[in-house]
Coordinates of C-alpha atoms and ligand atoms in Angstrom, one line a residue:
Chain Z
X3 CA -4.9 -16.6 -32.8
X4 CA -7.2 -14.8 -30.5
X5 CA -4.9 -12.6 -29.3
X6 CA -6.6 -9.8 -27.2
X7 CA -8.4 -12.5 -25.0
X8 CA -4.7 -13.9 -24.3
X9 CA -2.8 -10.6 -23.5
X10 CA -5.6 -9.8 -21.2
X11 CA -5.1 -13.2 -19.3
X12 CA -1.4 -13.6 -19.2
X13 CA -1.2 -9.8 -17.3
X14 CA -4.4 -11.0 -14.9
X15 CA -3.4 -14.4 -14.4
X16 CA -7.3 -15.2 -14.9
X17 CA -8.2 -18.4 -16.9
X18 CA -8.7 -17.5 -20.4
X19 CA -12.0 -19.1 -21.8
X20 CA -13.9 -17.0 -18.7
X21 CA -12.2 -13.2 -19.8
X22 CA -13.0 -13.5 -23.5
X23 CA -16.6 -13.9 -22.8
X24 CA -17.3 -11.6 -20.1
X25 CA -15.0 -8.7 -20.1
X26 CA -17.7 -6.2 -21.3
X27 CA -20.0 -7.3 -19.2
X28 CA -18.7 -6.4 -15.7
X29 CA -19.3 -3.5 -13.2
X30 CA -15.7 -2.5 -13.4
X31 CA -14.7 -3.3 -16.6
X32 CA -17.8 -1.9 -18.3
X33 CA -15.8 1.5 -19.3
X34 CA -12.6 -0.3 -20.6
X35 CA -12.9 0.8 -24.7
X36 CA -13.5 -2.5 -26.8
X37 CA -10.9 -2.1 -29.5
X38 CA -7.8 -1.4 -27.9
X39 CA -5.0 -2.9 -29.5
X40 CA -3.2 -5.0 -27.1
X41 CA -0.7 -5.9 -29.0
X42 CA 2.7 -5.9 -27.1
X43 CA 4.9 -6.0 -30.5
X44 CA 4.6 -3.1 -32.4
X45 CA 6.3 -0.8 -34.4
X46 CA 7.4 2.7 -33.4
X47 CA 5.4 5.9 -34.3
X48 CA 8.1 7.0 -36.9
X49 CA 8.7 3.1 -37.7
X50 CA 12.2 3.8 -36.5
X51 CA 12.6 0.6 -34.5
X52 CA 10.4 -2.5 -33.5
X53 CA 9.2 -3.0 -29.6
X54 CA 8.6 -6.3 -28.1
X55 CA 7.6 -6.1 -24.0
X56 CA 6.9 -8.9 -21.8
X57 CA 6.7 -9.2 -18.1
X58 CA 9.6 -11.7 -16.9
X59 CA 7.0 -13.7 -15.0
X60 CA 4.1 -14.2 -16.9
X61 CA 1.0 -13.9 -13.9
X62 CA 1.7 -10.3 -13.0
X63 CA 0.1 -9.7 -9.2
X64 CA -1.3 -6.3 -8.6
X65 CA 0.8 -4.2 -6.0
X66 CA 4.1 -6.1 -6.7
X67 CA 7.1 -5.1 -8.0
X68 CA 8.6 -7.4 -10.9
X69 CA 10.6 -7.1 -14.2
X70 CA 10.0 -7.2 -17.6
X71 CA 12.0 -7.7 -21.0
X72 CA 12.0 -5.5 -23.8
X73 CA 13.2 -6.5 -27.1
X74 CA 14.8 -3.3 -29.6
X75 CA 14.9 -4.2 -33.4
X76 CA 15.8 -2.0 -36.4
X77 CA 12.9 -2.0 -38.9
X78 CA 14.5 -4.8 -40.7
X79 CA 13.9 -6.9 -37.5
X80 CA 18.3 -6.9 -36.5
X81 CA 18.8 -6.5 -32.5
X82 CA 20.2 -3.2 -31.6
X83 CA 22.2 -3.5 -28.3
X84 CA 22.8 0.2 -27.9
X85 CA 20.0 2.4 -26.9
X86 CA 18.5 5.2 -24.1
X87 CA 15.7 3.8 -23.2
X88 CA 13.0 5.6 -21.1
X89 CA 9.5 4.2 -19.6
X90 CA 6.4 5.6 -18.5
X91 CA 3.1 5.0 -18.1
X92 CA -0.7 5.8 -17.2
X93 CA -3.9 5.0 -16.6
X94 CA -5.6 7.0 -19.4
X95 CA -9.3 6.7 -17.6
X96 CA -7.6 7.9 -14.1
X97 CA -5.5 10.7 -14.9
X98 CA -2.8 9.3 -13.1
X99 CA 0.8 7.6 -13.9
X100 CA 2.5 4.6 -12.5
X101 CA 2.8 4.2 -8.7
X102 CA 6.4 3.7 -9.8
X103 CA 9.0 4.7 -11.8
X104 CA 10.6 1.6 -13.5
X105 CA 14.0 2.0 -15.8
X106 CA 16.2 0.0 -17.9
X107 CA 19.2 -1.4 -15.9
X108 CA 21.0 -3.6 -18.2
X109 CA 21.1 -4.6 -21.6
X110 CA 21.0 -8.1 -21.9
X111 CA 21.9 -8.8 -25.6
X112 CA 20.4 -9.5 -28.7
X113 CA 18.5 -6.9 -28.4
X114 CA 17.2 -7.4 -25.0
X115 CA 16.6 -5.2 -22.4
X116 CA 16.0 -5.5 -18.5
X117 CA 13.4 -3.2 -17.3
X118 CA 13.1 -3.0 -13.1
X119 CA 10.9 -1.4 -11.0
X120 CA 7.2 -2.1 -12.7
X121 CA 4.6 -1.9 -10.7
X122 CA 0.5 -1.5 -11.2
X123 CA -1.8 -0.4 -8.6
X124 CA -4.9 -1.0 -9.8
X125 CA -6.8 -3.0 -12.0
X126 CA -8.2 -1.8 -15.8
X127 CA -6.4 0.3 -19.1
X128 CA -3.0 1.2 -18.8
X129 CA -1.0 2.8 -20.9
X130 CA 2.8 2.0 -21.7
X131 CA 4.8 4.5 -22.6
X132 CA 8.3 4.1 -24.1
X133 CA 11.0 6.7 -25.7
X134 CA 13.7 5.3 -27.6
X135 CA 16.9 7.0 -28.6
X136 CA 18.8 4.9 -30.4
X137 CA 21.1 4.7 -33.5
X138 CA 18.4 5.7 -36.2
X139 CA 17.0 8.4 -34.0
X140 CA 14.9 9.4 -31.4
X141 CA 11.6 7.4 -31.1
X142 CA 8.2 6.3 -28.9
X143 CA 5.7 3.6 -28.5
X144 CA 2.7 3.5 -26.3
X145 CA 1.4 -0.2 -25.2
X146 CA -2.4 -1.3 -23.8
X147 CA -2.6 -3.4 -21.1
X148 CA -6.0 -4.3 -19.5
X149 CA -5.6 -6.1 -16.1
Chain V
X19 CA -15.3 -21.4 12.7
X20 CA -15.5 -20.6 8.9
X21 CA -16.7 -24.3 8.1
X22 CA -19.6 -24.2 11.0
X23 CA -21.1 -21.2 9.1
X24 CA -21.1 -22.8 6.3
X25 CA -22.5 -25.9 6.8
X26 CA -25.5 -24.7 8.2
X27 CA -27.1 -24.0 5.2
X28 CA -26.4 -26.9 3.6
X29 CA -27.2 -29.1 5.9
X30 CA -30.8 -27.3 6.2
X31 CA -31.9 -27.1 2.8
X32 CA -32.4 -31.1 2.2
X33 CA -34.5 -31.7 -0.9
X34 CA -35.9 -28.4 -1.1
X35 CA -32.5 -27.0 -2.8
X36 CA -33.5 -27.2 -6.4
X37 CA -36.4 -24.9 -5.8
X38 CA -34.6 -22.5 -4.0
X39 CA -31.5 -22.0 -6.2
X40 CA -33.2 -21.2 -9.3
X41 CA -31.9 -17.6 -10.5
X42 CA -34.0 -15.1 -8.8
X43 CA -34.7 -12.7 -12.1
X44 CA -34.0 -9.9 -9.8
X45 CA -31.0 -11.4 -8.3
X46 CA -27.9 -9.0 -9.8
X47 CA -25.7 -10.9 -12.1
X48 CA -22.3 -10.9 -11.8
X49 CA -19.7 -11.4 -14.5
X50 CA -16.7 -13.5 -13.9
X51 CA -14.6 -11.2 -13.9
X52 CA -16.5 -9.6 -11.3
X53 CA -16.6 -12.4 -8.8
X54 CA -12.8 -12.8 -9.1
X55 CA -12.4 -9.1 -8.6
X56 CA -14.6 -9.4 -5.3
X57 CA -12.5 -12.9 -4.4
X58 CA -9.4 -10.4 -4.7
X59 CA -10.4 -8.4 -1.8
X60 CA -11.0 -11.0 0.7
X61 CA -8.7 -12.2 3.0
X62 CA -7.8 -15.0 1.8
X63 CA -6.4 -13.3 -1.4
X64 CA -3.7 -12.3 1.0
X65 CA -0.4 -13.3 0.9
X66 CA 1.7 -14.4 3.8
X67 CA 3.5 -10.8 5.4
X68 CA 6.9 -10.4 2.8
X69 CA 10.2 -11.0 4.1
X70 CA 12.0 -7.5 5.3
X71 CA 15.3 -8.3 4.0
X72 CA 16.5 -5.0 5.9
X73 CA 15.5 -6.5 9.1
X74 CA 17.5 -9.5 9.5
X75 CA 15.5 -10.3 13.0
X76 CA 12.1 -9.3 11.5
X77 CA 10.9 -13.2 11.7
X78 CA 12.7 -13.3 14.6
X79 CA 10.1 -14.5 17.7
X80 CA 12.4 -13.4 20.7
X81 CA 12.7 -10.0 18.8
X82 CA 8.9 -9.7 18.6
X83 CA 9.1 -10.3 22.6
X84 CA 11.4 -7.4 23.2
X85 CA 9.4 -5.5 20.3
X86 CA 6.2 -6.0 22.0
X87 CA 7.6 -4.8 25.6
X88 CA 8.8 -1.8 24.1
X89 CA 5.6 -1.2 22.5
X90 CA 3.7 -1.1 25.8
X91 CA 6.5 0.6 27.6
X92 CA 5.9 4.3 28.6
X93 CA 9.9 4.7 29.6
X94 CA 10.5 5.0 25.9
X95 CA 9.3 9.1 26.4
X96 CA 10.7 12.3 28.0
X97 CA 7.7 12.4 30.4
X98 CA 7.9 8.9 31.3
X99 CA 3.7 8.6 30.0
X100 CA 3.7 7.9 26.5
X101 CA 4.4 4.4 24.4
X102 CA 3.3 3.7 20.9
X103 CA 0.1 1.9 22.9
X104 CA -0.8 5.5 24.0
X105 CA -1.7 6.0 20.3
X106 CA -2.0 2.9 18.8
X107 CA -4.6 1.4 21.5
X108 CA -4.8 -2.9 20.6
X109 CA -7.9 -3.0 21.4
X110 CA -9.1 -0.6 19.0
X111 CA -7.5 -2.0 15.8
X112 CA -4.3 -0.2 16.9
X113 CA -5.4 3.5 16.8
X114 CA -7.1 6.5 19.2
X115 CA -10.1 7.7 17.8
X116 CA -9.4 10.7 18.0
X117 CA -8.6 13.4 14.8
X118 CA -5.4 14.4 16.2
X119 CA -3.1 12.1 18.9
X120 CA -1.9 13.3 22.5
X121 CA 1.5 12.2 23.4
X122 CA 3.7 14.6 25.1
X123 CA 2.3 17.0 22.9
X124 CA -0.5 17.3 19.9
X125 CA 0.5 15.8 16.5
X126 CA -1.0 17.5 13.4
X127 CA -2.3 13.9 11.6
X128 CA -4.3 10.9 12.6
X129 CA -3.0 8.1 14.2
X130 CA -2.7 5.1 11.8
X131 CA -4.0 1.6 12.4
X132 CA -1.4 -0.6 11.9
X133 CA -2.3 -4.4 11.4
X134 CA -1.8 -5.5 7.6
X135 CA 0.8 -3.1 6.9
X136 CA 3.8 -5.0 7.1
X137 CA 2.3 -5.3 2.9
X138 CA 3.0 -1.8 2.9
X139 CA 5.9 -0.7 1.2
X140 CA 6.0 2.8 2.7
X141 CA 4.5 4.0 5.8
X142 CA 2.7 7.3 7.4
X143 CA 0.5 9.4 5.3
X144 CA 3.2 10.9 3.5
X145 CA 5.4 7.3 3.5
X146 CA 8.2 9.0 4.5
X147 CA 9.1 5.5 5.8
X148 CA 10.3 2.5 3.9
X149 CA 9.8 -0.2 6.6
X150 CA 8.6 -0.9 10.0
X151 CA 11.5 -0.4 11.8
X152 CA 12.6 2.6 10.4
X153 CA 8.7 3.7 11.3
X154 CA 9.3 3.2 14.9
X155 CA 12.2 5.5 15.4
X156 CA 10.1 8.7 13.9
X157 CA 7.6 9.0 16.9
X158 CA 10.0 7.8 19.4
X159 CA 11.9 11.5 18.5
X160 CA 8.9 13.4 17.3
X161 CA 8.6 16.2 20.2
X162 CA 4.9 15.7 20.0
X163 CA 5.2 11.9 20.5
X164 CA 7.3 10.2 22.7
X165 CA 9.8 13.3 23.1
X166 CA 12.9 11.2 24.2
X167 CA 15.8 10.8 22.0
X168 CA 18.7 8.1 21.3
X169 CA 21.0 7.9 24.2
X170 CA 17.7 8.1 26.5
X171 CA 16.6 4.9 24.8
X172 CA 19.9 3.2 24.6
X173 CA 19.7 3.6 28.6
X174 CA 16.2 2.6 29.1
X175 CA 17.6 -0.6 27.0
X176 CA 20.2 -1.2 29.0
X177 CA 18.8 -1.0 32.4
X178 CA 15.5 -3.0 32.0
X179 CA 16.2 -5.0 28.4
X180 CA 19.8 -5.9 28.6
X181 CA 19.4 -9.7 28.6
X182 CA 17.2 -9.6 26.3
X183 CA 18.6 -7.5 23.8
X184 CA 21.9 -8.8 23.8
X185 CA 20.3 -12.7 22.9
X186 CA 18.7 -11.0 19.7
X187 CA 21.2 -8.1 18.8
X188 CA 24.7 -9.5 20.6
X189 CA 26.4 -6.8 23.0
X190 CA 25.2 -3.1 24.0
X191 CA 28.0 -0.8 23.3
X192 CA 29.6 0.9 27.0
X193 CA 26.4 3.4 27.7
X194 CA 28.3 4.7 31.0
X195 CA 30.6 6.8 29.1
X196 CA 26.9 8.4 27.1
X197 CA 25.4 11.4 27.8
X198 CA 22.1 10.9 29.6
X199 CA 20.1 12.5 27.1
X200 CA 21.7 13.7 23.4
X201 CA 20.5 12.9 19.9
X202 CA 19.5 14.6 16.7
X203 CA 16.0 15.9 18.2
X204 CA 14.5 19.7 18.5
X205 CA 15.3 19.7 22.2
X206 CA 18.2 22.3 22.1
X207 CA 20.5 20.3 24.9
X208 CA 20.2 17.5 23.8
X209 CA 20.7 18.3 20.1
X210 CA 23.9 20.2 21.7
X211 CA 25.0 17.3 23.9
X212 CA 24.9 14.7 20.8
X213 CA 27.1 17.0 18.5
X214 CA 29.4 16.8 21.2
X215 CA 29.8 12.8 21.0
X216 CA 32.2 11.4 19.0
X217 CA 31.3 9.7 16.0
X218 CA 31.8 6.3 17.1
X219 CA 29.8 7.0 19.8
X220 CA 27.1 8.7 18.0
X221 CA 27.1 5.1 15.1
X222 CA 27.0 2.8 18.2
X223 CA 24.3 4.5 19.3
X224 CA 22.7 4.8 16.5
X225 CA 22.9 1.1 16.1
X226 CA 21.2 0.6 19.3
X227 CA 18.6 2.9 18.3
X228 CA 18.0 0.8 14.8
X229 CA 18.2 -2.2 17.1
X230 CA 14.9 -0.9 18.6
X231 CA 12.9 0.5 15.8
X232 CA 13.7 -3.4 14.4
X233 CA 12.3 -5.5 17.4
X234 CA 9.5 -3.0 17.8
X235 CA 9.0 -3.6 13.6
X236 CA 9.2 -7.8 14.6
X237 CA 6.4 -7.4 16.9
X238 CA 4.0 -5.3 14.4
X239 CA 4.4 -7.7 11.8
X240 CA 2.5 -10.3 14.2
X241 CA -0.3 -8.0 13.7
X242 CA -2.9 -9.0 11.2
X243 CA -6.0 -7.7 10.0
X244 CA -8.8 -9.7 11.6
X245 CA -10.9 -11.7 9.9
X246 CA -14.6 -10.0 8.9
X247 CA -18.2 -10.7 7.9
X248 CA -16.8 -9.7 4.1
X249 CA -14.5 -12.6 4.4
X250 CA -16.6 -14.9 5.7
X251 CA -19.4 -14.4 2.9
X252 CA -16.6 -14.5 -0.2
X253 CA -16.0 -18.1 1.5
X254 CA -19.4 -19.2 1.8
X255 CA -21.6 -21.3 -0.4
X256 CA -24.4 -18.9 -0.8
X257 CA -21.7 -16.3 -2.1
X258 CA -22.7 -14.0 -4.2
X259 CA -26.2 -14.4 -3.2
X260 CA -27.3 -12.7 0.0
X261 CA -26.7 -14.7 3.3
X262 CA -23.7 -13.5 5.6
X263 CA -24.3 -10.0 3.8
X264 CA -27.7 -8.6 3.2
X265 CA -29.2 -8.0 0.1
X266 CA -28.4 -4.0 0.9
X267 CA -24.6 -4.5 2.2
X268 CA -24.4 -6.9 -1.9
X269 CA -26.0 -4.2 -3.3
X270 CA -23.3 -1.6 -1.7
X271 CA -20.5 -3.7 -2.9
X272 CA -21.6 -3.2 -6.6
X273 CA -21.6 0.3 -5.9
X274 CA -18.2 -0.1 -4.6
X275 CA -17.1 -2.1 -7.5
X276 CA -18.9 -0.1 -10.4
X277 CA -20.9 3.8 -10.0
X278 CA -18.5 4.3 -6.8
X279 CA -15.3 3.4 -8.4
X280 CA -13.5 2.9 -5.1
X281 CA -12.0 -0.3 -6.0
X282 CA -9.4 1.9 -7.8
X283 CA -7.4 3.4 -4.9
X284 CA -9.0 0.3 -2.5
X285 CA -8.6 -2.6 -4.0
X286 CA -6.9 -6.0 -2.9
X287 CA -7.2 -7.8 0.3
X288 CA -6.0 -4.8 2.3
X289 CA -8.7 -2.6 0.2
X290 CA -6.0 -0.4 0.1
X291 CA -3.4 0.0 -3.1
X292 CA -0.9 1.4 -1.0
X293 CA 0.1 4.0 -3.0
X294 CA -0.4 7.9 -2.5
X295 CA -3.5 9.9 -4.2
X296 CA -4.7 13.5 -3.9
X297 CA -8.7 13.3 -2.6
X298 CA -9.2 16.8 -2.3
X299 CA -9.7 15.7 1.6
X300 CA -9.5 19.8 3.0
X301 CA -6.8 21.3 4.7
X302 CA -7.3 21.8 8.0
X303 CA -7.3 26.0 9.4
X304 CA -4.3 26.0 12.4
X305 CA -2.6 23.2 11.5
X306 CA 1.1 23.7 9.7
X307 CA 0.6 22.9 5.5
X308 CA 1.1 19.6 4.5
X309 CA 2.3 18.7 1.2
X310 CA 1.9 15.0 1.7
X311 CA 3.6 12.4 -0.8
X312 CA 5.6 15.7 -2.2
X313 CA 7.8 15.8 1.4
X314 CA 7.2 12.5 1.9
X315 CA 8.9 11.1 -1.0
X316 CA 12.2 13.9 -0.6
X317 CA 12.6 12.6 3.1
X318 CA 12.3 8.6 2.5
X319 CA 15.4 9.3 -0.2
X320 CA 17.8 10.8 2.6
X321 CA 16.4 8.7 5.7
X322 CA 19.8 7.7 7.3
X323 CA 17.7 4.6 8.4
X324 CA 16.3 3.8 5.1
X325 CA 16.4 0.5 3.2
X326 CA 19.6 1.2 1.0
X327 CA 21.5 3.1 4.3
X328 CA 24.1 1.9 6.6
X329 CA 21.9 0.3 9.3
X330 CA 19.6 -2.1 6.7
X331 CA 20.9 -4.9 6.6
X332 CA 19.6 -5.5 2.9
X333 CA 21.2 -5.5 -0.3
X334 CA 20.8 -3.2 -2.8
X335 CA 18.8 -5.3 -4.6
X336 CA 16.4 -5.6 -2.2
X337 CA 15.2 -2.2 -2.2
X338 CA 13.1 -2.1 -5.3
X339 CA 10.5 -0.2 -4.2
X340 CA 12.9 3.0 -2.9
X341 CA 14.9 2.6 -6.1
X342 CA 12.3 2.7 -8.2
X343 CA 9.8 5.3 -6.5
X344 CA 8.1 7.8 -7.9
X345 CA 10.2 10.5 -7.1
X346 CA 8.6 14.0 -5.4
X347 CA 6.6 15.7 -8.2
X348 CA 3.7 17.6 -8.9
X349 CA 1.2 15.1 -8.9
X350 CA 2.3 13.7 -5.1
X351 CA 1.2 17.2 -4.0
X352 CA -1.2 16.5 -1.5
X353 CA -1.2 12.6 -2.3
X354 CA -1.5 10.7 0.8
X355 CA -1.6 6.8 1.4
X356 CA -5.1 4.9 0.7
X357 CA -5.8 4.3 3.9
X358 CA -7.4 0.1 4.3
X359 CA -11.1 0.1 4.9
X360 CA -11.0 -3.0 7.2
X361 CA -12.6 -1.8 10.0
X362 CA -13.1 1.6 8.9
X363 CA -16.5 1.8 10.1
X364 CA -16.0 1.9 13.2
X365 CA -13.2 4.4 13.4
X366 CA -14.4 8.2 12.6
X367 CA -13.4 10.5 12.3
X368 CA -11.5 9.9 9.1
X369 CA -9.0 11.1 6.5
X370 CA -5.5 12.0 7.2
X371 CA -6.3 14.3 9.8
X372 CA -9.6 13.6 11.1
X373 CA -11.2 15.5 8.8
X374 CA -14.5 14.1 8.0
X375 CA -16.3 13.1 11.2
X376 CA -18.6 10.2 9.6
X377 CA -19.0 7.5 6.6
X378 CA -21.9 9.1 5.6
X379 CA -19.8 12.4 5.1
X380 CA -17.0 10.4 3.6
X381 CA -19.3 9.7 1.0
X382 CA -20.6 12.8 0.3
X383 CA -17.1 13.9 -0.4
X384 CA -16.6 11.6 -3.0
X385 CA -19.8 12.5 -4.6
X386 CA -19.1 16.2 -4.6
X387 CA -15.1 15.8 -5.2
X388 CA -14.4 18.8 -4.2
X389 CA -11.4 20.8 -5.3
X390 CA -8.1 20.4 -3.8
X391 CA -6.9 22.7 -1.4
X392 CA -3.0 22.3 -3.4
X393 CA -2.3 20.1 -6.0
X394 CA -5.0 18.4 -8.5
X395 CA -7.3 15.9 -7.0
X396 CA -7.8 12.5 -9.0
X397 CA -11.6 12.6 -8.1
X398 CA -14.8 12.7 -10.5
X399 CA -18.1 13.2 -9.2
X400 CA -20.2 10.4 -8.8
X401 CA -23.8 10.3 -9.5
X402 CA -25.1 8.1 -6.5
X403 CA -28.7 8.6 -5.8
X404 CA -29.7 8.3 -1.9
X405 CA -29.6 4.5 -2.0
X406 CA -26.6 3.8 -3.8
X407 CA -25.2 6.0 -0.5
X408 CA -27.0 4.2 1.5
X409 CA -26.2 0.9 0.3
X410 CA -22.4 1.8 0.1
X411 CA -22.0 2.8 3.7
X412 CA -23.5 -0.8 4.7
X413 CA -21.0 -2.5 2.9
X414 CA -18.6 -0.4 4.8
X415 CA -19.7 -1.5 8.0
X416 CA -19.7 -6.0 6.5
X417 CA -15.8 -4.8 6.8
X418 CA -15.8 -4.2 10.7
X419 CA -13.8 -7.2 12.4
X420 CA -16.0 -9.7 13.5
X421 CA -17.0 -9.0 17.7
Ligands
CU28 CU1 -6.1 4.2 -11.8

C-alpha cells in the first residue's frame, strides 16, 4: 500500500498516479525532504496514546476553513473519551504557524474528536502538532502533511 | 472572447503541427504538479464570491443599488467632498495611486483595491475587519476619511434614500427626535451629543448605521477582479509554451514559482493567501507606529459590528474564521495582509504605506530582506541574478487587467 503517494493526494485533491511520479521534480516542491513520514496514525512520543487525524472532507482546498476528526486510543488500541487536547502547527521550511488557531470542540465518542477551525495558507510541509493530556499522562505527536 | 484567441492558432497551423510541437530541448519542463500549481492561480480556479451569512441582504440586488449610490455619494462626509470613490477610484481598479489617501484629512496607509475581496476573510492591512460591511463603517468615522458620524448618516439616509432603504431594510427609526450630528467619533460634540442619547436611540441608530455599511458591502461584492493576459494564457492551447505570454514573462513565472518563492504568501487565484506576514516592508519616519496584525487582531475581537455581535445577522457557527483566529501574538507584529498582485503593476507605489515607489524596488527588497523595523520578518534572501529580476517583473506586468 503506497501510502505516502496517497496522503499526499487525499490533502491536494490532485489525481494520484501524476503526484507519485513527479513530486521531486517540481520548481516548488523541489525543497520538500523526501522521507518524511506521512503517516497520519502514529503513536505518541512517550507511546502514551495512539493518534489517528483525518480531515472531515477528504479534498482539503487551500484558504478554507474545514474540520477534521481525531481518533485518541490507549496503547492497547481502547478509545479514551476524556482528554485536553491541544493543536498546533507549522510550516517547518517558513518559520511560521498556522494562519489559524483550530481547537477541539466536542468529543464525539469512541474515541473521536471534533477539531474546528483548520486552515492552510499555503501549499508544501506542514507540520501537525498535537499535546495530549489525558488519563495516562501528558503527551505529543507531530504529523507531515505535504499539500 | 476567450475562445477567438484561442482558435486562431489552431486554425493556422494546418498540417504543419507535427513539426512545430516537437519538445523544443530548451523549452523548460514543467512537472505536473507544477502546471496544476500555475492552473491554481488563474481565474478560473476561483470560486464563486462565499455567502456572508452576517449580511442577510449581501446577495441582495436592490441592496447593491442603494450600496452603490452611497458609494459614489460625497454627503456621506463632514465636508460634504469625500465618498469611498474619492479613494477607491473605479476606474483605477478601486484605488488612488497615491502612498497616502486625502479625504477630509491624510490617512497614514494606502488605499486598498477592493475587487476580489469579498474571498477575504478579514479586511485592511491590519484586518481589523471581519466582513465588508463592517469595513464600510470604519472610514465613514475615521476623522481622516469621510469625518461624519452616525446620526449624520442616518439623516443623509433619510432625506435622499428613504424609499429605498426602507424596501431593503423595512422602516427608518423617527430621526426628527436625533441630534443632527452625535456618534462615537473623535469630534468632541458630537462624541458629547451621542452620550447624551438614550440607548434605544443610540441601538436604532446603530442599526441604521449597520444598515449602510451592509448595502455599501452588497455593492462591493459585485466587484470582481478582471480578467488578464495570465488568465487567458492558463486557458489557451499553447499553455505552457510561450504565446499569450512571452518566453521572458514564462520564464518570470518559474521564478515566481521556484528561486522567488512568492507563491507562498501569493498563491491562489487572488495571488494573495489572505493571511497577515511580516516583510520587513520599513516604517515610515512621521507617521504614528503601526503594529499591524498585532492591533489588528485585538480590535476585530471587540468590533461591536463584528461577525459574532449584535448587528450580524449570523450564527455562531458561522463565524469560523473570528473564532478560530490567530489571536494577537508576537509573530503578527508587523504582519500585514498579502496584498493580490492582479493588477499590481500598474499601481506603485506599493506596500502598506506606499513604501516602495516601483516593482523593480519591490524586488530588490525581497532579494535583500531586510530586517524588520519590529517584529521578525518571514523573509530569506533570494539569490536572483539580473534576469531572474528582470524576468520576474514581466510576469508582474501578464497580471495587469486586460485594456
Ligand atoms: Cu509557509
Amino acid at each position: 500500500m503506497p501510502n505516502l503517494p496517497t496522503r499526499r493526494a487525499i490533502l491536494a485533491g490532485i489525481p494520484l498516479a501524476l503526484v507519485a511520479t513527479t513530486v521531486s521534480a517540481g520548481l516548488f516542491s523541489q525543497d520538500i525532504p523526501e522521507n518524511l513520514d506521512l503517516a497520519l496514525r502514529r503513536p505518541t512520543d512517550a507511546h502514551h496514546y495512539t493518534v489517528a487525524i483525518g480531515p472531515v472532507e477528504p479534498e482539503v482546498r487551500i484558504g478554507r476553513m474545514h474540520a477534521w476528526t481525531l481518533a485518541l486510543a490507549d496503547r492497547r488500541g481502547r478509545p479514551i473519551d476524556t482528554a485536553r487536547i491541544a493543536i498546533d502547527g507549522r510550516m517547518p521550511q517558513h518559520g511560521h504557524g498556522l494562519p489559524s488557531a483550530p481547537a477541539v470542540t466536542q468529543a464525539l465518542g469512541d474515541g473521536q474528536f471534533l477539531i474546528e477551525g483548520m486552515k492552510f495558507n499555503m501549499h508544501g510541509w506542514w507540520e501537525i502538532d498535537l499535546a495530549i493530556d489525558g488519563p495516562a499522562g501528558a503527551d505529543t505527536v507531530s504529523f507531515n502533511l505535504v499539500l | 472572447m476567450r475562445r477567438i484567441l484561442f482558435a486562431l492558432p489552431f486554425a493556422a497551423i494546418g498540417a504543419g503541427a507535427l513539426a512545430i510541437h516537437l519538445p523544443d530541448p530548451a523549452a523548460p519542463t514543467w512537472s505536473e504538479e507544477d502546471l496544476s500549481l500555475v492552473r491554481s492561480l488563474s481565474l478560473d480556479a476561483l470560486p464563486p464570491v462565499p455567502a456572508d451569512p452576517s449580511n442577510r441582504v449581501a446577495d441582495d440586488p436592490r441592496a447593491a443599488a442603494l450600496g452603490r449610490s452611497i458609494f459614489f455619494d460625497t454627503r456621506f462626509s463632514s465636508n460634504g467632498k469625500v465618498a469611498c470613490a474619492t479613494c477607491h477610484l473605479p476606474d483605477r481598479q478601486f484605488q488612488d495611486d497615491r502612498a497616502l489617501s486625502k479625504g477630509v484629512s491624510e490617512t497614514s496607509r494606502r488605499a486598498m483595491p477592493i475587487a476580489g475581496m469579498a474571498h477575504s476573510p478579514f479586511l485592511f492591512w491590519d484586518g481589523r475587519k471581519d466582513s465588508f460591511w463592517s469595513q464600510a463603517l470604519g472610514p465613514l468615522e475615521s476623522a481622516v476619511e469621510h469625518g461624519g458620524d452616525r446620526t449624520q448618516y442616518a439623516h443623509v439616509i433619510g432625506a435622499h434614500y428613504a424609499e429605498a432603504y426602507v424596501e431593503v431594510f423595512g422602516p427608518l427609526p423617527d430621526l426628527d427626535v436625533l441630534p443632527a450630528r452625535a456618534g462615537p467619533v473623535a469630534d468632541p460634540a458630537a462624541a458629547t451629543a451621542w452620550e447624551g442619547m438614550a440607548r434605544s436611540d443610540r441601538e436604532a441608530v446603530n442599526l441604521v448605521f449597520a444598515n449602510v455599511g451592509k448595502a455599501i458591502a452588497a455593492f462591493e461584492r459585485t466587484i470582481a477582479p478582471p480578467e488578464t493576459r495570465f488568465d487567458l494564457w492558463v486557458a489557451s492551447r499553447e499553455f505552457p509554451g510561450p504565446g499569450l505570454l512571452t518566453t521572458e514573462e514564462i520564464a518570470g513565472l518559474r521564478v515566481f514559482l521556484g528561486a522567488g518563492g512568492c507563491v507562498n504568501c501569493h498563491g491562489g487565484p487572488l495571488l494573495s493567501d489572505g493571511h497577515f506576514h511580516n516583510t520587513g516592508v520599513p516604517a515610515v519616519p512621521g507617521l504614528p507606529e503601526d503594529r499591524g496584525r498585532e492591533t489588528g487582531a485585538l480590535l476585530v475581537r471587540e468590533d461591536p459590528f463584528n461577525c459574532l455581535g449584535p448587528y450580524s445577522d449570523a450564527q455562531p457557527a458561522d463565524c469560523a474564521e473570528l473564532r478560530f483566529m490567530v489571536p494577537a501574538g508576537a509573530d503578527m507584529l508587523r504582519a500585514f495582509k498579502t496584498p493580490s498582485l492582479r493588477g499590481a503593476a500598474s499601481r506603485p507605489p506599493y506596500m502598506h504605506a506606499g513604501q516602495i515607489p516601483d516593482l523593480e524596488r519591490v524586488i530588490a527588497h525581497y532579494v535583500a530582506a531586510p530586517e524588520a523595523p519590529a517584529g521578525q520578518s518571514e523573509l530569506r534572501p533570494l539569490t536572483l541574478d539580473h534576469t531572474q529580476r528582470h524576468e520576474l517583473a514581466a510576469f508582474l506586468g501578464a497580471l495587469d487587467p486586460l485594456p
